[in-house]
Amino acid sequence: MSNPEIASEREITDRAVSSFAHTPDARLRFVLQKLVAHLHRFASEVELSDAEWSKAIEFLTATGQKCDDVVRQEFILLSDVLGLSMLVDAIEHRNGVEATESTVFGPFYIAGMPYREYGENMALVPGSASLITGHVRDAAGNPLPGATLDVWQTAENGQYSGQDITQPHGNLRGRYRTDELGRYAIRSVVPVSYPIPTDGPVGQLLQAAGRHPWRPAHLHFMLDAPGHRRLVTHVFNDDDPYIESDAVFGVKDSLRAVYQPCRAGDPLAEQFDIGTDFRHASFDFTLETAA
């Protein structure tokens, strides 16, 4: 005999799914019905209790309250640590086109940062000097002059400007353009590994799960060029101790770069007016043609 309680639960799910049957937008209808069906199936599978669901509501409420309009986006952070951001990224890039791989956007981007000259230093506070250079090309290997690279990273204290109010506005942020040969050059400080913010609900979740909050050192890039698909990605320090255990699952082997030690008198130091020892990384980007 069928269990009447389980039958009742299925009836609730069926009625909830059916309630969206007349949603005008077909894609929205499909997504909502699948979402409801999967949520109900999850609740039944784990036998979710009233107390647990109340705690979940409290957690999601606190997550929203931790967000602001400028820097902090706790829901992105939650999506990142659950691996959902990287899963969506993988789904979005299933086409197998030969282009630089993408990764998570992250919660600390600030739009409208200043344009900087070729080789200009975006570090407004002292730190371990670095230089990263390379090319931006299309899938056929042709240079893309005038491509824009929107770049951001943490300071040596592991915090981004905007997140850390002691840093000058725009510190370690900037927009660069490639030259006529598709080359770019960015002076900065050597990226460092850092913990994602743990002072909110996501930090509490990681602590409860026994997971560390650390991200390997990286530079964020968002690249745009006319006629090409926008690329959001990172360049990771190859030797970082967290390269194999990124808290947000964002590392891809193709995005790793080696920062080589250079001396103050090296040709690169003279070319870019670097008056101290520094580290240099080289990384080339390939952009996909827009659909």
PDB file of C-alpha atoms in Angstrom:
ATOM      1  CA  MET A   1       0.000   0.000   0.000  1.00  0.00           C
ATOM      2  CA  SER A   2       1.131   3.525  -0.684  1.00  0.00           C
ATOM      3  CA  ASN A   3       2.047   5.735   2.227  1.00  0.00           C
ATOM      4  CA  PRO A   4      -0.672   8.453   2.487  1.00  0.00           C
ATOM      5  CA  GLU A   5       1.786  10.903   4.067  1.00  0.00           C
ATOM      6  CA  ILE A   6       4.223  10.576   1.171  1.00  0.00           C
ATOM      7  CA  ALA A   7       1.329  10.853  -1.275  1.00  0.00           C
ATOM      8  CA  SER A   8       0.319  14.082   0.447  1.00  0.00           C
ATOM      9  CA  GLU A   9       3.857  15.442   0.124  1.00  0.00           C
ATOM     10  CA  ARG A  10       3.902  14.627  -3.586  1.00  0.00           C
ATOM     11  CA  GLU A  11       0.554  16.343  -4.012  1.00  0.00           C
ATOM     12  CA  ILE A  12       1.992  19.505  -2.443  1.00  0.00           C
ATOM     13  CA  THR A  13       4.909  19.403  -4.874  1.00  0.00           C
ATOM     14  CA  ASP A  14       2.658  18.743  -7.878  1.00  0.00           C
ATOM     15  CA  ARG A  15       0.372  21.629  -6.948  1.00  0.00           C
ATOM     16  CA  ALA A  16       3.297  24.001  -6.412  1.00  0.00           C
ATOM     17  CA  VAL A  17       4.862  23.042  -9.753  1.00  0.00           C
ATOM     18  CA  SER A  18       1.504  23.361 -11.541  1.00  0.00           C
ATOM     19  CA  SER A  19       0.966  26.836 -10.104  1.00  0.00           C
ATOM     20  CA  PHE A  20       3.607  28.123 -12.524  1.00  0.00           C
ATOM     21  CA  ALA A  21       2.114  26.366 -15.565  1.00  0.00           C
ATOM     22  CA  HIS A  22       0.753  29.601 -17.052  1.00  0.00           C
ATOM     23  CA  THR A  23       3.885  31.713 -16.613  1.00  0.00           C
ATOM     24  CA  PRO A  24       3.994  33.673 -19.916  1.00  0.00           C
ATOM     25  CA  ASP A  25       7.753  33.475 -20.437  1.00  0.00           C
ATOM     26  CA  ALA A  26       8.585  29.882 -21.440  1.00  0.00           C
ATOM     27  CA  ARG A  27      12.130  29.935 -20.080  1.00  0.00           C
ATOM     28  CA  LEU A  28      11.024  31.430 -16.768  1.00  0.00           C
ATOM     29  CA  ARG A  29       8.245  28.826 -16.542  1.00  0.00           C
ATOM     30  CA  PHE A  30      10.721  26.003 -17.132  1.00  0.00           C
ATOM     31  CA  VAL A  31      13.243  27.325 -14.582  1.00  0.00           C
ATOM     32  CA  LEU A  32      10.647  27.968 -11.861  1.00  0.00           C
ATOM     33  CA  GLN A  33       9.016  24.580 -12.213  1.00  0.00           C
ATOM     34  CA  LYS A  34      12.355  22.773 -12.120  1.00  0.00           C
ATOM     35  CA  LEU A  35      13.473  24.874  -9.140  1.00  0.00           C
ATOM     36  CA  VAL A  36      10.353  24.051  -7.154  1.00  0.00           C
ATOM     37  CA  ALA A  37      10.549  20.362  -8.020  1.00  0.00           C
ATOM     38  CA  HIS A  38      14.215  20.096  -7.008  1.00  0.00           C
ATOM     39  CA  LEU A  39      13.747  22.102  -3.800  1.00  0.00           C
ATOM     40  CA  HIS A  40      10.839  19.916  -2.740  1.00  0.00           C
ATOM     41  CA  ARG A  41      12.766  16.759  -3.585  1.00  0.00           C
ATOM     42  CA  PHE A  42      15.729  18.000  -1.515  1.00  0.00           C
ATOM     43  CA  ALA A  43      13.514  18.801   1.475  1.00  0.00           C
ATOM     44  CA  SER A  44      11.943  15.356   1.306  1.00  0.00           C
ATOM     45  CA  GLU A  45      15.250  13.544   0.832  1.00  0.00           C
ATOM     46  CA  VAL A  46      16.905  15.121   3.890  1.00  0.00           C
ATOM     47  CA  GLU A  47      13.602  15.187   5.830  1.00  0.00           C
ATOM     48  CA  LEU A  48      14.003  18.882   6.543  1.00  0.00           C
ATOM     49  CA  SER A  49      12.604  19.909   9.919  1.00  0.00           C
ATOM     50  CA  ASP A  50      10.770  23.110  10.852  1.00  0.00           C
ATOM     51  CA  ALA A  51      13.701  24.151  13.045  1.00  0.00           C
ATOM     52  CA  GLU A  52      16.226  23.552  10.243  1.00  0.00           C
ATOM     53  CA  TRP A  53      14.155  25.483   7.727  1.00  0.00           C
ATOM     54  CA  SER A  54      13.822  28.372  10.183  1.00  0.00           C
ATOM     55  CA  LYS A  55      17.610  28.429  10.595  1.00  0.00           C
ATOM     56  CA  ALA A  56      17.986  28.420   6.820  1.00  0.00           C
ATOM     57  CA  ILE A  57      15.634  31.410   6.526  1.00  0.00           C
ATOM     58  CA  GLU A  58      17.642  33.219   9.209  1.00  0.00           C
ATOM     59  CA  PHE A  59      20.861  32.418   7.322  1.00  0.00           C
ATOM     60  CA  LEU A  60      19.536  33.718   3.991  1.00  0.00           C
ATOM     61  CA  THR A  61      18.125  36.828   5.666  1.00  0.00           C
ATOM     62  CA  ALA A  62      21.485  37.541   7.300  1.00  0.00           C
ATOM     63  CA  THR A  63      23.205  36.962   3.949  1.00  0.00           C
ATOM     64  CA  GLY A  64      21.075  39.647   2.321  1.00  0.00           C
ATOM     65  CA  GLN A  65      21.631  42.043   5.218  1.00  0.00           C
ATOM     66  CA  LYS A  66      25.410  41.686   4.802  1.00  0.00           C
ATOM     67  CA  CYS A  67      25.281  42.969   1.214  1.00  0.00           C
ATOM     68  CA  ASP A  68      25.830  46.610   0.281  1.00  0.00           C
ATOM     69  CA  ASP A  69      25.688  48.690  -2.904  1.00  0.00           C
ATOM     70  CA  VAL A  70      29.436  49.227  -3.284  1.00  0.00           C
ATOM     71  CA  VAL A  71      31.750  46.385  -2.307  1.00  0.00           C
ATOM     72  CA  ARG A  72      30.195  43.568  -0.277  1.00  0.00           C
ATOM     73  CA  GLN A  73      28.015  40.989  -2.048  1.00  0.00           C
ATOM     74  CA  GLU A  74      27.496  38.136   0.379  1.00  0.00           C
ATOM     75  CA  PHE A  75      25.231  36.195  -1.994  1.00  0.00           C
ATOM     76  CA  ILE A  76      28.015  36.052  -4.603  1.00  0.00           C
ATOM     77  CA  LEU A  77      30.320  34.859  -1.832  1.00  0.00           C
ATOM     78  CA  LEU A  78      27.784  32.163  -0.905  1.00  0.00           C
ATOM     79  CA  SER A  79      27.458  31.080  -4.532  1.00  0.00           C
ATOM     80  CA  ASP A  80      31.254  30.953  -4.785  1.00  0.00           C
ATOM     81  CA  VAL A  81      31.893  28.753  -1.732  1.00  0.00           C
ATOM     82  CA  LEU A  82      29.121  26.350  -2.765  1.00  0.00           C
ATOM     83  CA  GLY A  83      30.813  25.905  -6.147  1.00  0.00           C
ATOM     84  CA  LEU A  84      27.696  27.182  -7.908  1.00  0.00           C
ATOM     85  CA  SER A  85      29.471  30.152  -9.490  1.00  0.00           C
ATOM     86  CA  MET A  86      32.035  27.884 -11.112  1.00  0.00           C
ATOM     87  CA  LEU A  87      29.353  25.410 -12.209  1.00  0.00           C
ATOM     88  CA  VAL A  88      27.404  28.185 -13.953  1.00  0.00           C
ATOM     89  CA  ASP A  89      30.666  29.374 -15.509  1.00  0.00           C
ATOM     90  CA  ALA A  90      31.356  25.861 -16.832  1.00  0.00           C
ATOM     91  CA  ILE A  91      27.836  25.587 -18.272  1.00  0.00           C
ATOM     92  CA  GLU A  92      28.192  28.992 -19.925  1.00  0.00           C
ATOM     93  CA  HIS A  93      31.452  27.968 -21.635  1.00  0.00           C
ATOM     94  CA  ARG A  94      30.610  24.510 -22.956  1.00  0.00           C
ATOM     95  CA  ASN A  95      31.330  25.410 -26.574  1.00  0.00           C
ATOM     96  CA  GLY A  96      34.972  24.268 -26.502  1.00  0.00           C
ATOM     97  CA  VAL A  97      36.255  27.346 -28.352  1.00  0.00           C
ATOM     98  CA  GLU A  98      40.030  27.825 -28.112  1.00  0.00           C
ATOM     99  CA  ALA A  99      40.117  30.852 -25.820  1.00  0.00           C
ATOM    100  CA  THR A 100      41.479  31.767 -22.414  1.00  0.00           C
ATOM    101  CA  GLU A 101      39.452  30.043 -19.724  1.00  0.00           C
ATOM    102  CA  SER A 102      37.135  32.051 -17.519  1.00  0.00           C
ATOM    103  CA  THR A 103      36.621  31.871 -13.779  1.00  0.00           C
ATOM    104  CA  VAL A 104      34.543  33.482 -11.030  1.00  0.00           C
ATOM    105  CA  PHE A 105      33.834  37.223 -11.070  1.00  0.00           C
ATOM    106  CA  GLY A 106      34.100  37.623  -7.306  1.00  0.00           C
ATOM    107  CA  PRO A 107      32.269  40.052  -5.021  1.00  0.00           C
ATOM    108  CA  PHE A 108      34.761  42.963  -4.947  1.00  0.00           C
ATOM    109  CA  TYR A 109      34.670  44.514  -8.432  1.00  0.00           C
ATOM    110  CA  ILE A 110      34.152  48.268  -8.626  1.00  0.00           C
ATOM    111  CA  ALA A 111      33.143  49.760 -11.975  1.00  0.00           C
ATOM    112  CA  GLY A 112      34.500  52.988 -13.401  1.00  0.00           C
ATOM    113  CA  MET A 113      38.117  52.749 -12.275  1.00  0.00           C
ATOM    114  CA  PRO A 114      40.556  55.107 -14.037  1.00  0.00           C
ATOM    115  CA  TYR A 115      42.172  54.323 -17.359  1.00  0.00           C
ATOM    116  CA  ARG A 116      45.911  53.868 -16.951  1.00  0.00           C
ATOM    117  CA  GLU A 117      48.758  54.201 -19.403  1.00  0.00           C
ATOM    118  CA  TYR A 118      50.731  51.274 -20.802  1.00  0.00           C
ATOM    119  CA  GLY A 119      52.989  50.101 -17.968  1.00  0.00           C
ATOM    120  CA  GLU A 120      51.552  52.511 -15.386  1.00  0.00           C
ATOM    121  CA  ASN A 121      51.735  51.486 -11.742  1.00  0.00           C
ATOM    122  CA  MET A 122      48.277  50.880 -10.234  1.00  0.00           C
ATOM    123  CA  ALA A 123      49.717  50.452  -6.725  1.00  0.00           C
ATOM    124  CA  LEU A 124      49.093  53.665  -4.792  1.00  0.00           C
ATOM    125  CA  VAL A 125      50.736  52.302  -1.627  1.00  0.00           C
ATOM    126  CA  PRO A 126      54.198  50.691  -1.275  1.00  0.00           C
ATOM    127  CA  GLY A 127      54.597  46.948  -1.714  1.00  0.00           C
ATOM    128  CA  SER A 128      56.636  44.207  -3.370  1.00  0.00           C
ATOM    129  CA  ALA A 129      56.884  45.494  -6.930  1.00  0.00           C
ATOM    130  CA  SER A 130      55.581  43.407  -9.811  1.00  0.00           C
ATOM    131  CA  LEU A 131      55.137  43.647 -13.548  1.00  0.00           C
ATOM    132  CA  ILE A 132      52.832  41.566 -15.704  1.00  0.00           C
ATOM    133  CA  THR A 133      53.029  41.716 -19.489  1.00  0.00           C
ATOM    134  CA  GLY A 134      51.592  39.837 -22.426  1.00  0.00           C
ATOM    135  CA  HIS A 135      49.419  39.940 -25.517  1.00  0.00           C
ATOM    136  CA  VAL A 136      45.708  39.911 -26.220  1.00  0.00           C
ATOM    137  CA  ARG A 137      44.826  38.029 -29.398  1.00  0.00           C
ATOM    138  CA  ASP A 138      41.842  36.552 -31.188  1.00  0.00           C
ATOM    139  CA  ALA A 139      41.340  32.820 -31.710  1.00  0.00           C
ATOM    140  CA  ALA A 140      43.300  32.961 -34.976  1.00  0.00           C
ATOM    141  CA  GLY A 141      46.303  34.486 -33.225  1.00  0.00           C
ATOM    142  CA  ASN A 142      45.823  38.014 -34.520  1.00  0.00           C
ATOM    143  CA  PRO A 143      46.652  40.848 -32.088  1.00  0.00           C
ATOM    144  CA  LEU A 144      43.755  42.895 -30.713  1.00  0.00           C
ATOM    145  CA  PRO A 145      44.904  46.520 -30.418  1.00  0.00           C
ATOM    146  CA  GLY A 146      42.756  48.737 -28.199  1.00  0.00           C
ATOM    147  CA  ALA A 147      41.382  45.873 -26.113  1.00  0.00           C
ATOM    148  CA  THR A 148      40.488  46.906 -22.563  1.00  0.00           C
ATOM    149  CA  LEU A 149      41.776  45.039 -19.505  1.00  0.00           C
ATOM    150  CA  ASP A 150      39.909  45.969 -16.312  1.00  0.00           C
ATOM    151  CA  VAL A 151      42.183  44.784 -13.487  1.00  0.00           C
ATOM    152  CA  TRP A 152      41.838  44.545  -9.702  1.00  0.00           C
ATOM    153  CA  GLN A 153      43.609  42.796  -6.831  1.00  0.00           C
ATOM    154  CA  THR A 154      44.127  42.909  -3.077  1.00  0.00           C
ATOM    155  CA  ALA A 155      46.849  44.814  -1.289  1.00  0.00           C
ATOM    156  CA  GLU A 156      49.498  42.973   0.683  1.00  0.00           C
ATOM    157  CA  ASN A 157      47.145  42.920   3.707  1.00  0.00           C
ATOM    158  CA  GLY A 158      44.810  40.673   1.704  1.00  0.00           C
ATOM    159  CA  GLN A 159      42.073  43.289   1.270  1.00  0.00           C
ATOM    160  CA  TYR A 160      40.732  45.192  -1.721  1.00  0.00           C
ATOM    161  CA  SER A 161      40.399  48.956  -1.885  1.00  0.00           C
ATOM    162  CA  GLY A 162      36.806  49.773  -1.042  1.00  0.00           C
ATOM    163  CA  GLN A 163      36.740  46.796   1.304  1.00  0.00           C
ATOM    164  CA  ASP A 164      39.639  48.341   3.254  1.00  0.00           C
ATOM    165  CA  ILE A 165      38.819  52.009   3.939  1.00  0.00           C
ATOM    166  CA  THR A 166      42.453  52.830   4.758  1.00  0.00           C
ATOM    167  CA  GLN A 167      43.498  52.286   1.121  1.00  0.00           C
ATOM    168  CA  PRO A 168      43.305  55.178  -1.361  1.00  0.00           C
ATOM    169  CA  HIS A 169      40.349  55.065  -3.754  1.00  0.00           C
ATOM    170  CA  GLY A 170      41.304  53.038  -6.824  1.00  0.00           C
ATOM    171  CA  ASN A 171      44.343  51.434  -5.252  1.00  0.00           C
ATOM    172  CA  LEU A 172      45.342  48.307  -7.186  1.00  0.00           C
ATOM    173  CA  ARG A 173      42.569  48.866  -9.699  1.00  0.00           C
ATOM    174  CA  GLY A 174      42.617  50.238 -13.205  1.00  0.00           C
ATOM    175  CA  ARG A 175      41.697  49.872 -16.842  1.00  0.00           C
ATOM    176  CA  TYR A 176      44.478  49.321 -19.366  1.00  0.00           C
ATOM    177  CA  ARG A 177      44.426  49.218 -23.160  1.00  0.00           C
ATOM    178  CA  THR A 178      46.558  47.124 -25.474  1.00  0.00           C
ATOM    179  CA  ASP A 179      48.906  48.921 -27.861  1.00  0.00           C
ATOM    180  CA  GLU A 180      48.951  48.645 -31.657  1.00  0.00           C
ATOM    181  CA  LEU A 181      50.589  45.199 -31.378  1.00  0.00           C
ATOM    182  CA  GLY A 182      48.020  43.889 -28.889  1.00  0.00           C
ATOM    183  CA  ARG A 183      50.477  44.144 -25.980  1.00  0.00           C
ATOM    184  CA  TYR A 184      49.662  45.146 -22.418  1.00  0.00           C
ATOM    185  CA  ALA A 185      51.863  46.000 -19.425  1.00  0.00           C
ATOM    186  CA  ILE A 186      50.732  46.495 -15.827  1.00  0.00           C
ATOM    187  CA  ARG A 187      52.872  47.545 -12.891  1.00  0.00           C
ATOM    188  CA  SER A 188      51.553  46.570  -9.480  1.00  0.00           C
ATOM    189  CA  VAL A 189      52.522  44.627  -6.360  1.00  0.00           C
ATOM    190  CA  VAL A 190      52.902  40.864  -6.173  1.00  0.00           C
ATOM    191  CA  PRO A 191      49.455  39.343  -5.437  1.00  0.00           C
ATOM    192  CA  VAL A 192      49.064  37.528  -2.114  1.00  0.00           C
ATOM    193  CA  SER A 193      46.749  34.756  -0.926  1.00  0.00           C
ATOM    194  CA  TYR A 194      43.960  35.963   1.338  1.00  0.00           C
ATOM    195  CA  PRO A 195      40.898  34.694   3.205  1.00  0.00           C
ATOM    196  CA  ILE A 196      37.471  35.563   1.878  1.00  0.00           C
ATOM    197  CA  PRO A 197      35.467  37.605   4.429  1.00  0.00           C
ATOM    198  CA  THR A 198      34.502  35.442   7.390  1.00  0.00           C
ATOM    199  CA  ASP A 199      32.638  38.074   9.430  1.00  0.00           C
ATOM    200  CA  GLY A 200      29.274  37.148   7.919  1.00  0.00           C
ATOM    201  CA  PRO A 201      26.996  34.165   7.345  1.00  0.00           C
ATOM    202  CA  VAL A 202      29.273  32.615   4.711  1.00  0.00           C
ATOM    203  CA  GLY A 203      32.185  32.624   7.155  1.00  0.00           C
ATOM    204  CA  GLN A 204      29.988  30.945   9.753  1.00  0.00           C
ATOM    205  CA  LEU A 205      29.031  28.303   7.185  1.00  0.00           C
ATOM    206  CA  LEU A 206      32.681  27.538   6.384  1.00  0.00           C
ATOM    207  CA  GLN A 207      33.538  27.298  10.073  1.00  0.00           C
ATOM    208  CA  ALA A 208      30.645  24.908  10.703  1.00  0.00           C
ATOM    209  CA  ALA A 209      31.773  22.775   7.762  1.00  0.00           C
ATOM    210  CA  GLY A 210      35.421  22.718   8.861  1.00  0.00           C
ATOM    211  CA  ARG A 211      36.557  24.394   5.621  1.00  0.00           C
ATOM    212  CA  HIS A 212      39.306  27.010   5.270  1.00  0.00           C
ATOM    213  CA  PRO A 213      38.431  30.411   3.714  1.00  0.00           C
ATOM    214  CA  TRP A 214      41.644  31.009   1.729  1.00  0.00           C
ATOM    215  CA  ARG A 215      42.021  31.980  -1.915  1.00  0.00           C
ATOM    216  CA  PRO A 216      45.344  31.607  -3.755  1.00  0.00           C
ATOM    217  CA  ALA A 217      47.039  34.819  -4.884  1.00  0.00           C
ATOM    218  CA  HIS A 218      45.675  36.189  -8.147  1.00  0.00           C
ATOM    219  CA  LEU A 219      44.936  39.162 -10.351  1.00  0.00           C
ATOM    220  CA  HIS A 220      41.362  39.699 -11.552  1.00  0.00           C
ATOM    221  CA  PHE A 221      40.870  40.524 -15.238  1.00  0.00           C
ATOM    222  CA  MET A 222      37.840  41.538 -17.260  1.00  0.00           C
ATOM    223  CA  LEU A 223      38.727  41.901 -20.942  1.00  0.00           C
ATOM    224  CA  ASP A 224      36.674  43.550 -23.680  1.00  0.00           C
ATOM    225  CA  ALA A 225      37.393  44.018 -27.376  1.00  0.00           C
ATOM    226  CA  PRO A 226      34.965  44.982 -30.178  1.00  0.00           C
ATOM    227  CA  GLY A 227      33.489  41.933 -31.867  1.00  0.00           C
ATOM    228  CA  HIS A 228      34.629  39.586 -29.113  1.00  0.00           C
ATOM    229  CA  ARG A 229      33.013  37.992 -26.115  1.00  0.00           C
ATOM    230  CA  ARG A 230      33.824  39.527 -22.736  1.00  0.00           C
ATOM    231  CA  LEU A 231      36.270  37.439 -20.692  1.00  0.00           C
ATOM    232  CA  VAL A 232      36.210  37.398 -16.870  1.00  0.00           C
ATOM    233  CA  THR A 233      39.138  35.513 -15.437  1.00  0.00           C
ATOM    234  CA  HIS A 234      42.081  35.429 -12.989  1.00  0.00           C
ATOM    235  CA  VAL A 235      45.816  34.943 -13.327  1.00  0.00           C
ATOM    236  CA  PHE A 236      47.034  32.888 -10.359  1.00  0.00           C
ATOM    237  CA  ASN A 237      50.485  32.812  -8.759  1.00  0.00           C
ATOM    238  CA  ASP A 238      51.753  29.352  -9.672  1.00  0.00           C
ATOM    239  CA  ASP A 239      53.562  28.724  -6.376  1.00  0.00           C
ATOM    240  CA  ASP A 240      50.783  29.732  -3.990  1.00  0.00           C
ATOM    241  CA  PRO A 241      50.160  27.274  -1.113  1.00  0.00           C
ATOM    242  CA  TYR A 242      46.383  27.379  -1.707  1.00  0.00           C
ATOM    243  CA  ILE A 243      46.553  26.771  -5.460  1.00  0.00           C
ATOM    244  CA  GLU A 244      45.121  23.256  -5.017  1.00  0.00           C
ATOM    245  CA  SER A 245      42.453  24.145  -2.431  1.00  0.00           C
ATOM    246  CA  ASP A 246      40.869  27.434  -3.488  1.00  0.00           C
ATOM    247  CA  ALA A 247      37.880  28.131  -1.219  1.00  0.00           C
ATOM    248  CA  VAL A 248      35.749  29.060  -4.248  1.00  0.00           C
ATOM    249  CA  PHE A 249      37.046  26.354  -6.671  1.00  0.00           C
ATOM    250  CA  GLY A 250      38.200  28.974  -9.181  1.00  0.00           C
ATOM    251  CA  VAL A 251      41.670  27.693 -10.142  1.00  0.00           C
ATOM    252  CA  LYS A 252      42.292  26.296 -13.624  1.00  0.00           C
ATOM    253  CA  ASP A 253      45.736  25.078 -14.588  1.00  0.00           C
ATOM    254  CA  SER A 254      45.763  27.198 -17.748  1.00  0.00           C
ATOM    255  CA  LEU A 255      45.435  30.354 -15.616  1.00  0.00           C
ATOM    256  CA  ARG A 256      48.619  29.837 -13.598  1.00  0.00           C
ATOM    257  CA  ALA A 257      51.634  32.113 -14.118  1.00  0.00           C
ATOM    258  CA  VAL A 258      55.140  32.167 -12.664  1.00  0.00           C
ATOM    259  CA  TYR A 259      56.430  35.411 -11.156  1.00  0.00           C
ATOM    260  CA  GLN A 260      60.161  35.456 -11.921  1.00  0.00           C
ATOM    261  CA  PRO A 261      62.563  37.549  -9.790  1.00  0.00           C
ATOM    262  CA  CYS A 262      64.155  40.488 -11.629  1.00  0.00           C
ATOM    263  CA  ARG A 263      66.803  43.005 -10.634  1.00  0.00           C
ATOM    264  CA  ALA A 264      66.513  46.781 -10.590  1.00  0.00           C
ATOM    265  CA  GLY A 265      69.017  47.114 -13.451  1.00  0.00           C
ATOM    266  CA  ASP A 266      67.346  44.625 -15.806  1.00  0.00           C
ATOM    267  CA  PRO A 267      66.158  45.864 -19.228  1.00  0.00           C
ATOM    268  CA  LEU A 268      62.499  45.534 -18.153  1.00  0.00           C
ATOM    269  CA  ALA A 269      63.220  47.664 -15.085  1.00  0.00           C
ATOM    270  CA  GLU A 270      64.680  50.394 -17.290  1.00  0.00           C
ATOM    271  CA  GLN A 271      61.867  50.162 -19.824  1.00  0.00           C
ATOM    272  CA  PHE A 272      59.169  50.597 -17.177  1.00  0.00           C
ATOM    273  CA  ASP A 273      61.127  52.807 -14.778  1.00  0.00           C
ATOM    274  CA  ILE A 274      61.145  50.286 -11.923  1.00  0.00           C
ATOM    275  CA  GLY A 275      63.801  51.434  -9.512  1.00  0.00           C
ATOM    276  CA  THR A 276      63.850  48.351  -7.324  1.00  0.00           C
ATOM    277  CA  ASP A 277      63.982  44.561  -7.503  1.00  0.00           C
ATOM    278  CA  PHE A 278      60.663  43.158  -8.697  1.00  0.00           C
ATOM    279  CA  ARG A 279      58.898  40.076  -9.965  1.00  0.00           C
ATOM    280  CA  HIS A 280      57.742  39.660 -13.548  1.00  0.00           C
ATOM    281  CA  ALA A 281      54.992  37.419 -14.939  1.00  0.00           C
ATOM    282  CA  SER A 282      54.001  36.937 -18.549  1.00  0.00           C
ATOM    283  CA  PHE A 283      50.511  35.867 -19.606  1.00  0.00           C
ATOM    284  CA  ASP A 284      48.750  35.962 -22.987  1.00  0.00           C
ATOM    285  CA  PHE A 285      44.981  36.161 -23.416  1.00  0.00           C
ATOM    286  CA  THR A 286      42.906  34.779 -26.289  1.00  0.00           C
ATOM    287  CA  LEU A 287      39.394  36.168 -26.787  1.00  0.00           C
ATOM    288  CA  GLU A 288      36.492  34.359 -28.378  1.00  0.00           C
ATOM    289  CA  THR A 289      34.669  35.952 -31.298  1.00  0.00           C
ATOM    290  CA  ALA A 290      31.226  37.206 -30.307  1.00  0.00           C
ATOM    291  CA  ALA A 291      28.295  35.087 -31.420  1.00  0.00           C
TER     292      ALA A 291
END
